[in-house]
PDB file of C-alpha atoms in Angstrom:
ATOM      1  CA  UNK A   1      24.452 -68.573 -16.712  1.00 48.00           C
ATOM      2  CA  UNK A   2      25.123 -67.198 -13.196  1.00 54.00           C
ATOM      3  CA  UNK A   3      27.864 -68.446 -10.763  1.00 59.00           C
ATOM      4  CA  UNK A   4      26.264 -69.173  -7.081  1.00 62.00           C
ATOM      5  CA  UNK A   5      28.618 -68.961  -3.998  1.00 68.00           C
ATOM      6  CA  UNK A   6      27.824 -71.188  -1.181  1.00 70.00           C
ATOM      7  CA  UNK A   7      28.167 -68.326   1.120  1.00 72.00           C
ATOM      8  CA  UNK A   8      25.126 -66.270  -0.824  1.00 76.00           C
ATOM      9  CA  UNK A   9      23.266 -70.454  -1.109  1.00 80.00           C
ATOM     10  CA  UNK A  10      23.823 -70.017   2.965  1.00 79.00           C
ATOM     11  CA  UNK A  11      21.857 -66.879   2.851  1.00 78.00           C
ATOM     12  CA  UNK A  12      19.022 -67.502   0.467  1.00 83.00           C
ATOM     13  CA  UNK A  13      18.831 -70.381   2.649  1.00 82.00           C
ATOM     14  CA  UNK A  14      18.329 -68.934   5.708  1.00 80.00           C
ATOM     15  CA  UNK A  15      16.106 -66.193   4.329  1.00 81.00           C
ATOM     16  CA  UNK A  16      13.820 -68.950   2.451  1.00 84.00           C
ATOM     17  CA  UNK A  17      13.418 -70.622   6.061  1.00 82.00           C
ATOM     18  CA  UNK A  18      12.718 -67.498   7.477  1.00 80.00           C
ATOM     19  CA  UNK A  19       9.761 -67.111   5.307  1.00 84.00           C
ATOM     20  CA  UNK A  20       8.863 -70.256   5.500  1.00 83.00           C
ATOM     21  CA  UNK A  21       9.000 -71.020   9.703  1.00 81.00           C
ATOM     22  CA  UNK A  22       7.738 -66.982  10.862  1.00 81.00           C
ATOM     23  CA  UNK A  23      10.089 -63.750  12.301  1.00 81.00           C
ATOM     24  CA  UNK A  24       9.442 -65.751  15.862  1.00 84.00           C
ATOM     25  CA  UNK A  25      12.590 -68.290  14.430  1.00 80.00           C
ATOM     26  CA  UNK A  26      14.266 -65.255  12.909  1.00 81.00           C
ATOM     27  CA  UNK A  27      16.930 -65.123  15.673  1.00 82.00           C
ATOM     28  CA  UNK A  28      17.832 -68.477  15.464  1.00 83.00           C
ATOM     29  CA  UNK A  29      18.789 -68.844  11.899  1.00 79.00           C
ATOM     30  CA  UNK A  30      20.233 -65.444  12.196  1.00 81.00           C
ATOM     31  CA  UNK A  31      22.285 -67.067  14.039  1.00 82.00           C
ATOM     32  CA  UNK A  32      23.391 -70.268  12.823  1.00 83.00           C
ATOM     33  CA  UNK A  33      23.921 -67.804   9.185  1.00 81.00           C
ATOM     34  CA  UNK A  34      26.278 -66.094  11.511  1.00 83.00           C
ATOM     35  CA  UNK A  35      27.822 -69.171  12.750  1.00 83.00           C
ATOM     36  CA  UNK A  36      28.796 -71.163   8.950  1.00 84.00           C
ATOM     37  CA  UNK A  37      30.153 -67.921   7.785  1.00 83.00           C
ATOM     38  CA  UNK A  38      31.911 -67.759  10.675  1.00 83.00           C
ATOM     39  CA  UNK A  39      33.261 -71.579   9.628  1.00 85.00           C
ATOM     40  CA  UNK A  40      33.956 -70.388   6.057  1.00 85.00           C
ATOM     41  CA  UNK A  41      35.647 -67.452   7.099  1.00 85.00           C
ATOM     42  CA  UNK A  42      38.290 -69.127   9.347  1.00 86.00           C
ATOM     43  CA  UNK A  43      38.252 -72.448   6.087  1.00 88.00           C
ATOM     44  CA  UNK A  44      39.630 -69.272   3.883  1.00 87.00           C
ATOM     45  CA  UNK A  45      42.080 -68.414   6.216  1.00 87.00           C
ATOM     46  CA  UNK A  46      43.787 -71.012   6.611  1.00 88.00           C
ATOM     47  CA  UNK A  47      43.569 -71.944   3.090  1.00 87.00           C
ATOM     48  CA  UNK A  48      45.507 -68.282   2.226  1.00 86.00           C
ATOM     49  CA  UNK A  49      47.241 -68.791   5.366  1.00 85.00           C
ATOM     50  CA  UNK A  50      49.154 -72.354   4.446  1.00 83.00           C
ATOM     51  CA  UNK A  51      49.115 -71.149   0.802  1.00 84.00           C
ATOM     52  CA  UNK A  52      51.425 -68.150   1.570  1.00 82.00           C
ATOM     53  CA  UNK A  53      53.815 -70.066   4.480  1.00 75.00           C
ATOM     54  CA  UNK A  54      56.607 -71.421   3.008  1.00 69.00           C
ATOM     55  CA  UNK A  55      57.692 -75.855   4.210  1.00 62.00           C
ATOM     56  CA  UNK A  56      58.878 -75.353   7.441  1.00 61.00           C
ATOM     57  CA  UNK A  57      62.438 -76.980   8.001  1.00 63.00           C
ATOM     58  CA  UNK A  58      62.373 -79.849  10.713  1.00 63.00           C
ATOM     59  CA  UNK A  59      62.982 -78.695  14.051  1.00 67.00           C
ATOM     60  CA  UNK A  60      66.748 -79.500  15.260  1.00 64.00           C
ATOM     61  CA  UNK A  61      66.689 -81.674  18.664  1.00 63.00           C
ATOM     62  CA  UNK A  62      65.530 -79.336  21.515  1.00 61.00           C
ATOM     63  CA  UNK A  63      68.977 -78.055  23.728  1.00 53.00           C
ATOM     64  CA  UNK A  64      68.142 -78.310  27.582  1.00 53.00           C
ATOM     65  CA  UNK A  65      68.285 -74.707  28.253  1.00 55.00           C
ATOM     66  CA  UNK A  66      70.366 -73.618  31.893  1.00 56.00           C
ATOM     67  CA  UNK A  67      68.994 -72.656  34.749  1.00 59.00           C
ATOM     68  CA  UNK A  68      67.273 -69.581  34.135  1.00 73.00           C
ATOM     69  CA  UNK A  69      66.809 -66.083  35.677  1.00 75.00           C
ATOM     70  CA  UNK A  70      64.211 -66.390  36.928  1.00 80.00           C
ATOM     71  CA  UNK A  71      65.580 -69.719  38.809  1.00 84.00           C
ATOM     72  CA  UNK A  72      68.769 -67.902  40.070  1.00 84.00           C
ATOM     73  CA  UNK A  73      66.408 -64.518  41.340  1.00 85.00           C
ATOM     74  CA  UNK A  74      63.988 -66.869  43.111  1.00 87.00           C
ATOM     75  CA  UNK A  75      67.016 -68.568  45.470  1.00 88.00           C
ATOM     76  CA  UNK A  76      68.738 -65.404  45.569  1.00 88.00           C
ATOM     77  CA  UNK A  77      65.025 -63.997  47.261  1.00 90.00           C
ATOM     78  CA  UNK A  78      64.845 -66.722  49.035  1.00 91.00           C
ATOM     79  CA  UNK A  79      68.445 -66.957  51.062  1.00 91.00           C
ATOM     80  CA  UNK A  80      68.335 -63.148  51.345  1.00 92.00           C
ATOM     81  CA  UNK A  81      65.187 -63.218  53.305  1.00 91.00           C
ATOM     82  CA  UNK A  82      65.430 -66.560  55.460  1.00 88.00           C
ATOM     83  CA  UNK A  83      69.223 -65.303  56.218  1.00 88.00           C
ATOM     84  CA  UNK A  84      67.958 -62.132  57.344  1.00 89.00           C
ATOM     85  CA  UNK A  85      64.787 -63.677  58.658  1.00 88.00           C
ATOM     86  CA  UNK A  86      66.619 -65.904  60.389  1.00 86.00           C
ATOM     87  CA  UNK A  87      69.310 -63.094  61.747  1.00 85.00           C
ATOM     88  CA  UNK A  88      66.851 -61.040  63.654  1.00 86.00           C
ATOM     89  CA  UNK A  89      64.922 -64.319  65.186  1.00 85.00           C
ATOM     90  CA  UNK A  90      68.187 -65.836  66.924  1.00 82.00           C
ATOM     91  CA  UNK A  91      69.011 -61.587  67.788  1.00 83.00           C
ATOM     92  CA  UNK A  92      65.889 -60.987  69.549  1.00 84.00           C
ATOM     93  CA  UNK A  93      65.964 -64.730  70.857  1.00 82.00           C
ATOM     94  CA  UNK A  94      69.094 -65.156  72.835  1.00 74.00           C
ATOM     95  CA  UNK A  95      71.942 -63.029  71.183  1.00 69.00           C
ATOM     96  CA  UNK A  96      74.476 -65.893  70.720  1.00 73.00           C
ATOM     97  CA  UNK A  97      76.544 -65.855  67.248  1.00 78.00           C
ATOM     98  CA  UNK A  98      76.475 -69.852  67.199  1.00 80.00           C
ATOM     99  CA  UNK A  99      73.071 -71.011  65.444  1.00 80.00           C
ATOM    100  CA  UNK A 100      73.070 -67.501  63.247  1.00 83.00           C
ATOM    101  CA  UNK A 101      76.403 -68.538  61.811  1.00 86.00           C
ATOM    102  CA  UNK A 102      75.137 -72.468  61.190  1.00 87.00           C
ATOM    103  CA  UNK A 103      72.265 -71.261  59.024  1.00 86.00           C
ATOM    104  CA  UNK A 104      74.241 -68.973  57.115  1.00 89.00           C
ATOM    105  CA  UNK A 105      76.731 -71.357  56.641  1.00 92.00           C
ATOM    106  CA  UNK A 106      73.917 -73.727  54.888  1.00 91.00           C
ATOM    107  CA  UNK A 107      72.916 -70.863  52.744  1.00 90.00           C
ATOM    108  CA  UNK A 108      76.061 -70.492  51.517  1.00 92.00           C
ATOM    109  CA  UNK A 109      76.589 -74.027  50.920  1.00 92.00           C
ATOM    110  CA  UNK A 110      72.933 -74.046  48.752  1.00 90.00           C
ATOM    111  CA  UNK A 111      73.898 -71.012  46.985  1.00 89.00           C
ATOM    112  CA  UNK A 112      77.206 -73.024  46.019  1.00 90.00           C
ATOM    113  CA  UNK A 113      75.382 -75.932  45.463  1.00 88.00           C
ATOM    114  CA  UNK A 114      73.523 -74.233  43.111  1.00 86.00           C
ATOM    115  CA  UNK A 115      76.135 -72.551  41.284  1.00 84.00           C
ATOM    116  CA  UNK A 116      77.786 -75.311  40.635  1.00 85.00           C
ATOM    117  CA  UNK A 117      74.613 -77.900  39.892  1.00 80.00           C
ATOM    118  CA  UNK A 118      73.434 -74.827  36.886  1.00 73.00           C
ATOM    119  CA  UNK A 119      77.023 -75.499  34.662  1.00 71.00           C
ATOM    120  CA  UNK A 120      77.069 -79.177  34.252  1.00 63.00           C
TER     121      UNK A 120
END
């Protein structure tokens, strides 16, 4: 007795439906068959992967990472842009050093606070 596969049965059913319905339904039947085969392939791949992948150990609780390099870089860029921009603005506007020193002091305080906060 001949062993039949589900894939072969699907193909036979599609060919038989094409005979009964005619060539105007051929595109729909082909798309339906290919969709079923796509799902069957996905199912088989998932089975094989599940059989090969060893049981994974439970993950350790996530440790909250510290401040990453991207945040440091962003703060550095913003500090430089704000500091240089405000220095240029105060220099062009009235040439007094008082407000410019306050801006730079503020930038320094923010950077120190960020550095101290990221160490905790």
